[in-house]
């Protein structure tokens, strides 16, 4: 039996559930969870819902399974060994902006767990004929704002320029420091765009210190504990959930290599190199490479010291190979993107460097669309009169000194 499009009832406006995808997902769900006998009644039920309403509703079990498999299918994620442990918060019926914000904060609390970080996803309602019921504009639930300075240069995280400016136009008053936690920018159908500050006590942050270099603390660096991606769509069985923030825990290099040392981010290597007394006159002295190791030692040490879960790239590489072996045993191939899986420092020191991966991209999955990418930069994909006519700020237009 297959799900067929009956009586034209499936189409609604220009929106349609992908029937083949719905059916493939339901087959996968029933097969992997050992519920084969229930597949055909469920297919019939879903076909009835599609005929009557143009869409269908996942059971809570299907939703949880779909979210976990979307993680399992995340080709860029090295941390998938624990995909089955993902805690799924089903909040599909929450549509009020303030309640959405409160659920995001509750997500952070559950995920933070006093420092013993738990992988969590909170799922709000799927697209329907009228589009997304809820959108979270932020790229992550917790991110730092960036501020351009009058005199040139910037303070904070250049990834947070656009959203900081948008939030300010919507009434947020940025403190103007290097680590201002951005407010949540939430769009709902009835209420449009709203801004909500996250209470300080719900954002766990770790001050960065070095195990051997006392001056490192004077740099005044810190990072937040929970990386919770909030602008990607969760796609399950032909339905698309546009607001489904999810988190794991950090791997040290994400902070210590990319966030702190990328030249278009916090760009701290020149300062660290100077403080280490390295010869910074030429790249060939490898002063950057040497300084990079110290920054990453500081990140891992600080999280450990603060009792906050973080993994290192050696451990995570081993775990990923274990995951690959387990997937193979289960008769599945594991999609992976080498350029994302290999850590951004000491690549060839980790076993994940020395092999190739499956380049298929199965669903359920997490997906980033262009509109979401723009929103995360504070740019409306469609004109919004309440935002005024001034074009929003783009990424760092100045050189930084
Ligand atoms: N790389 C991103 C960051 O540094 C976070 C991406 C998700 N990371 C994770 N460990 N789950 O903020």
XYZ file of N, CA, C and O in Angstrom, residues 90-242:
612
model
N 8.587 18.237 22.922
C 7.541 18.434 21.914
C 6.714 19.671 22.301
O 5.892 19.617 23.200
N 6.966 20.783 21.620
C 6.233 22.023 21.915
C 5.542 22.527 20.642
O 5.490 23.719 20.362
N 4.976 21.572 19.883
C 4.376 21.925 18.595
C 3.189 22.849 18.730
O 2.807 23.531 17.788
N 2.556 22.867 19.906
C 1.350 23.682 20.041
C 1.613 25.042 20.682
O 0.688 25.802 20.922
N 2.856 25.357 20.948
C 3.195 26.667 21.531
C 3.414 27.669 20.401
O 4.333 27.513 19.596
N 2.555 28.702 20.322
C 2.677 29.650 19.210
C 2.762 31.106 19.669
O 3.029 31.987 18.863
N 2.531 31.354 20.953
C 2.628 32.720 21.464
C 4.107 33.082 21.652
O 4.872 32.295 22.223
N 4.491 34.271 21.184
C 5.914 34.635 21.162
C 6.563 34.551 22.552
O 7.664 34.003 22.698
N 5.874 35.089 23.568
C 6.457 35.069 24.913
C 6.605 33.631 25.416
O 7.577 33.296 26.099
N 5.643 32.780 25.064
C 5.737 31.372 25.489
C 6.845 30.645 24.735
O 7.536 29.791 25.296
N 7.027 31.001 23.463
C 8.133 30.409 22.689
C 9.457 30.782 23.358
O 10.334 29.933 23.578
N 9.589 32.067 23.709
C 10.828 32.519 24.363
C 11.038 31.781 25.683
O 12.148 31.329 25.988
N 9.959 31.637 26.450
C 10.070 30.940 27.740
C 10.500 29.486 27.522
O 11.287 28.934 28.302
N 9.997 28.866 26.465
C 10.387 27.478 26.168
C 11.863 27.397 25.749
O 12.543 26.419 26.034
N 12.335 28.414 25.055
C 13.758 28.445 24.682
C 14.628 28.540 25.932
O 15.673 27.879 26.035
N 14.187 29.346 26.884
C 14.939 29.480 28.137
C 14.876 28.167 28.923
O 15.891 27.702 29.468
N 13.701 27.543 28.937
C 13.559 26.248 29.619
C 14.463 25.204 28.950
O 15.061 24.353 29.619
N 14.561 25.282 27.621
C 15.470 24.384 26.886
C 16.893 24.559 27.413
O 17.576 23.583 27.734
N 17.330 25.821 27.526
C 18.695 26.080 27.995
C 18.915 25.497 29.386
O 19.968 24.916 29.671
N 17.899 25.652 30.240
C 18.038 25.136 31.604
C 18.197 23.618 31.600
O 19.070 23.068 32.266
N 17.342 22.947 30.836
C 17.410 21.482 30.756
C 18.738 21.040 30.171
O 19.366 20.083 30.650
N 19.179 21.724 29.124
C 20.423 21.350 28.446
C 21.631 21.622 29.344
O 22.572 20.826 29.387
N 21.608 22.733 30.063
C 22.744 23.134 30.896
C 22.946 22.164 32.055
O 24.070 21.727 32.336
N 21.842 21.834 32.748
C 21.881 20.789 33.773
C 23.032 20.989 34.754
O 23.746 20.045 35.083
N 23.233 22.247 35.175
C 24.275 22.541 36.155
C 25.690 22.322 35.644
O 26.631 22.265 36.424
N 25.842 22.161 34.316
C 27.187 21.978 33.760
C 27.353 20.612 33.084
O 28.190 20.454 32.210
N 26.550 19.634 33.520
C 26.586 18.319 32.855
C 25.665 18.365 31.643
O 24.512 17.923 31.690
N 26.195 18.922 30.546
C 25.374 19.275 29.379
C 24.645 18.052 28.803
O 25.249 16.988 28.638
N 23.359 18.232 28.534
C 22.556 17.162 27.915
C 22.131 17.595 26.511
O 21.693 18.743 26.331
N 22.218 16.702 25.516
C 21.701 17.015 24.181
C 20.170 17.102 24.212
O 19.502 16.182 24.680
N 19.633 18.229 23.744
C 18.190 18.487 23.817
C 17.734 19.146 22.519
O 18.486 19.918 21.909
N 16.506 18.837 22.100
C 15.879 19.590 21.012
C 14.472 19.978 21.455
O 13.790 19.200 22.129
N 14.068 21.205 21.134
C 12.702 21.665 21.383
C 12.052 21.906 20.029
O 12.587 22.672 19.222
N 10.936 21.233 19.771
C 10.325 21.325 18.447
C 9.024 22.130 18.496
O 8.076 21.742 19.182
N 9.000 23.250 17.772
C 7.768 24.035 17.631
C 7.053 23.575 16.349
O 7.530 22.678 15.654
N 5.921 24.189 16.062
C 5.039 23.678 15.007
C 5.650 23.684 13.613
O 6.499 24.509 13.287
N 5.193 22.737 12.746
C 5.697 22.658 11.371
C 5.039 23.696 10.467
O 3.974 24.233 10.799
N 5.657 23.953 9.327
C 5.030 24.771 8.290
C 3.662 24.182 7.964
O 3.505 22.963 7.911
N 2.689 25.060 7.729
C 1.417 24.597 7.195
C 1.126 25.422 5.941
O 2.036 26.081 5.426
N -0.119 25.395 5.479
C -0.433 26.083 4.222
C -0.091 27.567 4.296
O 0.229 28.192 3.285
N -0.106 28.140 5.509
C 0.181 29.572 5.665
C 1.649 29.832 5.973
O 2.036 30.960 6.246
N 2.479 28.793 5.942
C 3.906 28.986 6.195
C 4.285 28.622 7.614
O 3.597 27.843 8.273
N 5.406 29.198 8.121
C 5.882 28.831 9.455
C 5.060 29.504 10.551
O 4.852 30.724 10.480
N 4.595 28.762 11.550
C 3.883 29.390 12.661
C 4.825 30.161 13.585
O 4.442 31.169 14.167
N 6.065 29.675 13.708
C 7.057 30.278 14.613
C 8.413 30.256 13.926
O 8.780 29.263 13.308
N 9.150 31.373 14.057
C 10.540 31.404 13.583
C 11.414 31.983 14.680
O 11.014 32.938 15.357
N 12.595 31.396 14.854
C 13.597 31.988 15.745
C 14.672 32.565 14.820
O 15.261 31.838 14.032
N 14.877 33.875 14.891
C 15.836 34.499 13.970
C 17.281 34.226 14.372
O 18.165 34.182 13.542
N 17.514 34.043 15.685
C 18.884 33.833 16.168
C 19.497 32.576 15.559
O 18.824 31.568 15.404
N 20.801 32.662 15.296
C 21.531 31.495 14.794
C 21.690 30.433 15.890
O 21.602 29.239 15.646
N 21.934 30.899 17.108
C 21.954 30.013 18.273
C 21.156 30.702 19.378
O 21.055 31.926 19.395
N 20.640 29.909 20.333
C 19.878 30.511 21.426
C 20.777 31.485 22.189
O 20.335 32.561 22.593
N 22.035 31.098 22.404
C 22.995 32.000 23.040
C 24.080 32.337 22.026
O 24.686 31.437 21.436
N 24.267 33.615 21.798
C 25.338 34.117 20.923
C 25.706 35.495 21.425
O 24.900 36.178 22.036
N 26.915 35.924 21.126
C 27.327 37.256 21.560
C 27.099 38.287 20.460
O 27.281 38.001 19.271
N 26.733 39.485 20.905
C 26.510 40.592 19.966
C 27.849 41.136 19.469
O 28.878 40.976 20.122
N 27.803 41.751 18.303
C 28.958 42.499 17.813
C 28.559 43.951 17.669
O 27.415 44.254 17.332
N 29.495 44.860 17.984
C 29.206 46.294 17.869
C 30.309 46.953 17.054
O 31.486 46.822 17.390
N 29.916 47.659 16.014
C 30.902 48.457 15.269
C 31.208 49.699 16.076
O 30.311 50.310 16.656
N 32.497 50.075 16.124
C 32.862 51.283 16.885
C 32.956 52.476 15.949
O 33.372 52.356 14.802
N 32.550 53.648 16.463
C 32.624 54.895 15.689
C 34.013 55.125 15.120
O 34.200 55.442 13.962
N 35.005 54.921 15.995
C 36.384 55.225 15.621
C 36.999 54.145 14.731
O 38.174 54.208 14.381
N 36.184 53.169 14.346
C 36.690 52.067 13.521
C 36.886 50.837 14.370
O 36.974 50.923 15.599
N 36.955 49.673 13.708
C 37.102 48.425 14.439
C 35.779 47.987 15.057
O 34.729 48.572 14.775
N 35.854 46.976 15.912
C 34.625 46.465 16.508
C 34.872 45.885 17.880
O 36.010 45.651 18.292
N 33.780 45.693 18.606
C 33.796 45.006 19.895
C 32.871 43.804 19.775
O 31.839 43.898 19.111
N 33.215 42.690 20.416
C 32.308 41.541 20.436
C 32.513 40.617 19.258
O 33.588 40.565 18.676
N 31.459 39.877 18.912
C 31.540 38.842 17.882
C 30.951 39.347 16.573
O 29.754 39.600 16.495
N 31.776 39.479 15.533
C 31.257 39.959 14.253
C 30.096 39.110 13.721
O 29.275 39.620 12.964
N 29.996 37.852 14.137
C 28.829 37.055 13.740
C 27.539 37.639 14.309
O 26.455 37.281 13.863
N 27.687 38.505 15.301
C 26.499 39.065 15.946
C 26.222 40.521 15.605
O 25.456 41.182 16.300
N 26.853 41.042 14.540
C 26.582 42.445 14.153
C 25.122 42.658 13.772
O 24.439 43.535 14.278
N 24.681 41.869 12.797
C 23.366 42.092 12.187
C 22.233 41.931 13.177
O 21.349 42.788 13.275
N 22.277 40.839 13.940
C 21.173 40.598 14.867
C 21.174 41.613 16.001
O 20.113 42.017 16.479
N 22.361 42.061 16.408
C 22.438 43.082 17.466
C 21.772 44.367 16.982
O 21.020 45.006 17.716
N 22.034 44.723 15.733
C 21.449 45.961 15.235
C 19.936 45.840 15.083
O 19.178 46.738 15.435
N 19.499 44.697 14.581
C 18.059 44.469 14.453
C 17.385 44.525 15.821
O 16.369 45.204 16.013
N 17.977 43.820 16.804
C 17.394 43.781 18.146
C 17.334 45.189 18.731
O 16.357 45.562 19.388
N 18.368 45.982 18.458
C 18.394 47.367 18.965
C 17.250 48.170 18.347
O 16.579 48.950 19.024
N 17.004 47.965 17.057
C 15.893 48.688 16.421
C 14.542 48.248 16.968
O 13.565 48.963 16.899
N 14.501 47.035 17.501
C 13.251 46.535 18.090
C 13.171 46.857 19.580
O 12.287 46.379 20.286
N 14.139 47.636 20.085
C 14.034 48.106 21.460
C 15.073 47.568 22.432
O 15.121 47.984 23.580
N 15.931 46.653 22.002
C 16.945 46.104 22.908
C 18.025 47.144 23.165
O 18.437 47.869 22.252
N 18.467 47.230 24.426
C 19.538 48.171 24.745
C 20.822 47.402 25.008
O 21.012 46.831 26.084
N 21.725 47.374 24.017
C 22.946 46.585 24.170
C 23.908 47.239 25.146
O 24.140 48.446 25.070
N 24.469 46.466 26.081
C 25.442 47.025 27.013
C 26.712 47.513 26.304
O 27.414 48.367 26.817
N 27.018 46.963 25.154
C 28.168 47.439 24.385
C 29.480 46.776 24.729
O 30.543 47.247 24.345
N 29.447 45.666 25.459
C 30.675 44.961 25.836
C 31.044 43.888 24.822
O 30.340 43.676 23.840
N 32.169 43.194 25.081
C 32.630 42.165 24.147
C 31.829 40.855 24.223
O 31.895 40.042 23.306
N 31.090 40.654 25.312
C 30.343 39.392 25.450
C 28.897 39.638 25.877
O 28.425 39.078 26.871
N 28.187 40.496 25.140
C 26.760 40.732 25.422
C 25.947 39.596 24.822
O 25.978 39.384 23.606
N 25.212 38.882 25.650
C 24.344 37.822 25.129
C 23.174 38.466 24.375
O 22.472 39.326 24.912
N 23.015 38.071 23.117
C 21.937 38.626 22.297
C 20.577 38.203 22.848
O 20.435 37.104 23.380
N 19.579 39.059 22.696
C 18.229 38.632 23.088
C 17.667 37.677 22.030
O 18.177 37.620 20.908
N 16.628 36.934 22.398
C 15.946 36.078 21.415
C 15.078 36.963 20.530
O 14.373 37.840 21.024
N 15.156 36.760 19.218
C 14.308 37.491 18.276
C 13.349 36.470 17.670
O 13.765 35.576 16.928
N 12.081 36.597 18.054
C 11.104 35.563 17.706
C 9.985 36.150 16.857
O 9.465 37.229 17.167
N 9.663 35.437 15.790
C 8.596 35.882 14.891
C 7.458 34.877 14.938
O 7.677 33.684 14.768
N 6.265 35.393 15.187
C 5.093 34.530 15.107
C 4.107 35.145 14.123
O 4.206 36.325 13.783
N 3.180 34.324 13.688
C 2.237 34.771 12.666
C 1.398 35.956 13.144
O 1.245 36.938 12.452
N 0.884 35.849 14.352
C -0.007 36.907 14.844
C 0.752 38.113 15.372
O 0.310 39.233 15.254
N 1.928 37.878 15.972
C 2.581 38.958 16.712
C 3.772 39.581 15.997
O 4.353 40.532 16.494
N 4.142 39.063 14.842
C 5.302 39.603 14.137
C 6.569 39.362 14.932
O 6.694 38.358 15.608
N 7.502 40.331 14.862
C 8.799 40.169 15.519
C 8.772 40.695 16.944
O 8.303 41.800 17.195
N 9.296 39.908 17.872
C 9.407 40.339 19.266
C 10.798 39.999 19.784
O 11.401 39.017 19.353
N 11.262 40.786 20.746
C 12.591 40.573 21.326
C 12.460 40.203 22.800
O 11.681 40.837 23.518
N 13.199 39.199 23.236
C 13.150 38.764 24.631
C 14.559 38.548 25.158
O 15.323 37.767 24.578
N 14.891 39.218 26.259
C 16.197 38.970 26.866
C 16.184 37.642 27.607
O 15.175 37.274 28.212
N 17.291 36.939 27.569
C 17.408 35.690 28.322
C 17.935 36.044 29.709
O 18.954 36.730 29.817
N 17.248 35.610 30.771
C 17.732 35.952 32.116
C 19.176 35.477 32.307
O 19.520 34.359 31.914
N 19.992 36.357 32.895
C 21.416 36.053 33.060
C 21.674 34.726 33.739
O 22.601 33.982 33.371
N 20.828 34.371 34.715
C 21.100 33.136 35.466
C 20.855 31.875 34.625
O 21.227 30.781 35.020
N 20.226 32.039 33.460
C 19.968 30.875 32.610
C 21.014 30.698 31.507
O 20.891 29.802 30.666
N 22.013 31.579 31.506
C 23.087 31.450 30.510
C 24.383 31.111 31.238
O 25.035 31.986 31.807
N 24.736 29.840 31.247
C 25.986 29.446 31.907
C 27.164 29.837 31.019
O 27.185 29.520 29.826
N 28.130 30.564 31.618
C 29.320 30.979 30.880
C 30.559 30.576 31.670
O 30.515 30.485 32.892
N 31.651 30.376 30.947
C 32.897 29.941 31.570
C 33.969 30.993 31.322
O 34.294 31.292 30.170
N 34.526 31.579 32.394
C 35.648 32.516 32.216
C 36.893 31.719 31.816
O 37.137 30.642 32.357
N 37.652 32.238 30.854
C 38.781 31.452 30.342
C 40.083 31.776 31.066
O 40.516 32.932 31.118
N 40.671 30.728 31.614
C 41.968 30.827 32.298
C 42.865 29.725 31.735
O 42.378 28.783 31.123
N 44.168 29.881 31.953
C 45.122 28.915 31.405
C 45.742 28.118 32.552
O 45.979 28.673 33.622
N 45.998 26.818 32.364
C 46.540 26.010 33.467
C 47.914 26.469 33.938
O 48.301 26.192 35.071
N 48.660 27.200 33.084
C 50.023 27.563 33.490
C 50.341 29.051 33.298
O 51.294 29.551 33.889
N 49.558 29.745 32.494
C 49.884 31.144 32.186
C 48.913 32.075 32.914
O 47.759 32.217 32.509
N 49.391 32.691 33.988
C 48.504 33.504 34.829
C 47.867 34.663 34.071
O 46.731 35.031 34.329
N 48.650 35.282 33.153
C 48.136 36.462 32.456
C 46.943 36.165 31.560
O 46.233 37.061 31.139
N 46.706 34.876 31.245
C 45.631 34.554 30.302
C 44.284 35.060 30.813
O 43.453 35.568 30.045
N 44.088 34.981 32.134
C 42.822 35.435 32.724
C 42.601 36.922 32.481
O 41.459 37.383 32.354
N 43.702 37.686 32.388
C 43.589 39.144 32.198
C 43.023 39.507 30.831
O 42.613 40.650 30.613
N 43.013 38.548 29.902
C 42.440 38.842 28.591
C 40.928 39.049 28.698
O 40.290 39.589 27.792
N 40.344 38.588 29.818
C 38.912 38.809 30.039
C 38.021 38.022 29.090
O 36.912 38.452 28.771
N 38.503 36.860 28.655
C 37.721 36.061 27.705
C 36.762 35.130 28.436
O 37.003 34.728 29.571
N 35.688 34.784 27.763
C 34.733 33.830 28.310
C 34.010 33.161 27.158
O 34.092 33.638 26.014
N 33.327 32.066 27.415
C 32.426 31.513 26.393
C 31.252 30.846 27.075
O 31.347 30.466 28.244
N 30.152 30.743 26.344
C 28.951 30.124 26.922
C 29.045 28.595 26.812
O 29.793 28.056 25.995
N 28.245 27.929 27.644
C 28.372 26.477 27.796
C 27.593 25.671 26.765
O 27.988 24.558 26.424
N 26.468 26.218 26.279
C 25.552 25.398 25.465
C 25.435 25.926 24.040
O 24.843 26.993 23.813
N 25.999 25.195 23.064
C 25.827 25.602 21.668
C 24.497 25.066 21.147
O 24.372 23.876 20.875
N 23.490 25.934 21.014
C 22.131 25.492 20.628
C 21.729 26.144 19.308
O 21.246 27.282 19.279
N 21.927 25.412 18.220
C 21.598 25.919 16.887
C 20.087 26.125 16.773
O 19.315 25.206 17.052
N 19.683 27.317 16.349
C 18.245 27.627 16.392
C 17.690 28.122 15.063
O 16.524 28.506 14.995
N 18.504 28.143 13.997
C 17.954 28.662 12.739
C 17.826 27.588 11.659
O 17.446 27.889 10.530
N 18.117 26.329 12.011
C 18.005 25.277 10.995
C 16.639 24.598 11.050
O 16.039 24.476 12.114
N 16.167 24.171 9.877
C 14.904 23.445 9.803
C 15.125 21.969 10.080
O 16.111 21.387 9.630
N 14.164 21.398 10.807
C 14.154 19.953 11.013
C 13.154 19.377 10.019
O 11.979 19.746 10.031
N 13.642 18.512 9.111
C 12.762 17.968 8.073
C 12.538 16.481 8.318
O 13.475 15.691 8.300
N 11.278 16.150 8.582
C 10.916 14.752 8.863
C 9.708 14.362 8.020
O 8.659 15.011 8.106
N 9.842 13.318 7.243
C 8.694 12.734 6.554
C 7.852 13.726 5.776
O 6.626 13.656 5.812
N 8.482 14.657 5.087
C 7.746 15.603 4.255
C 7.218 16.807 5.018
O 6.687 17.748 4.423
N 7.351 16.814 6.334
C 6.999 18.007 7.115
C 8.287 18.759 7.435
O 9.355 18.159 7.560
N 8.163 20.086 7.572
C 9.331 20.897 7.850
C 9.072 21.751 9.084
O 8.151 22.558 9.110
N 9.883 21.522 10.111
C 9.756 22.264 11.371
C 10.764 23.419 11.346
O 11.966 23.188 11.482
N 10.272 24.656 11.177
C 11.197 25.774 10.979
C 11.850 26.268 12.271
O 12.861 26.961 12.212
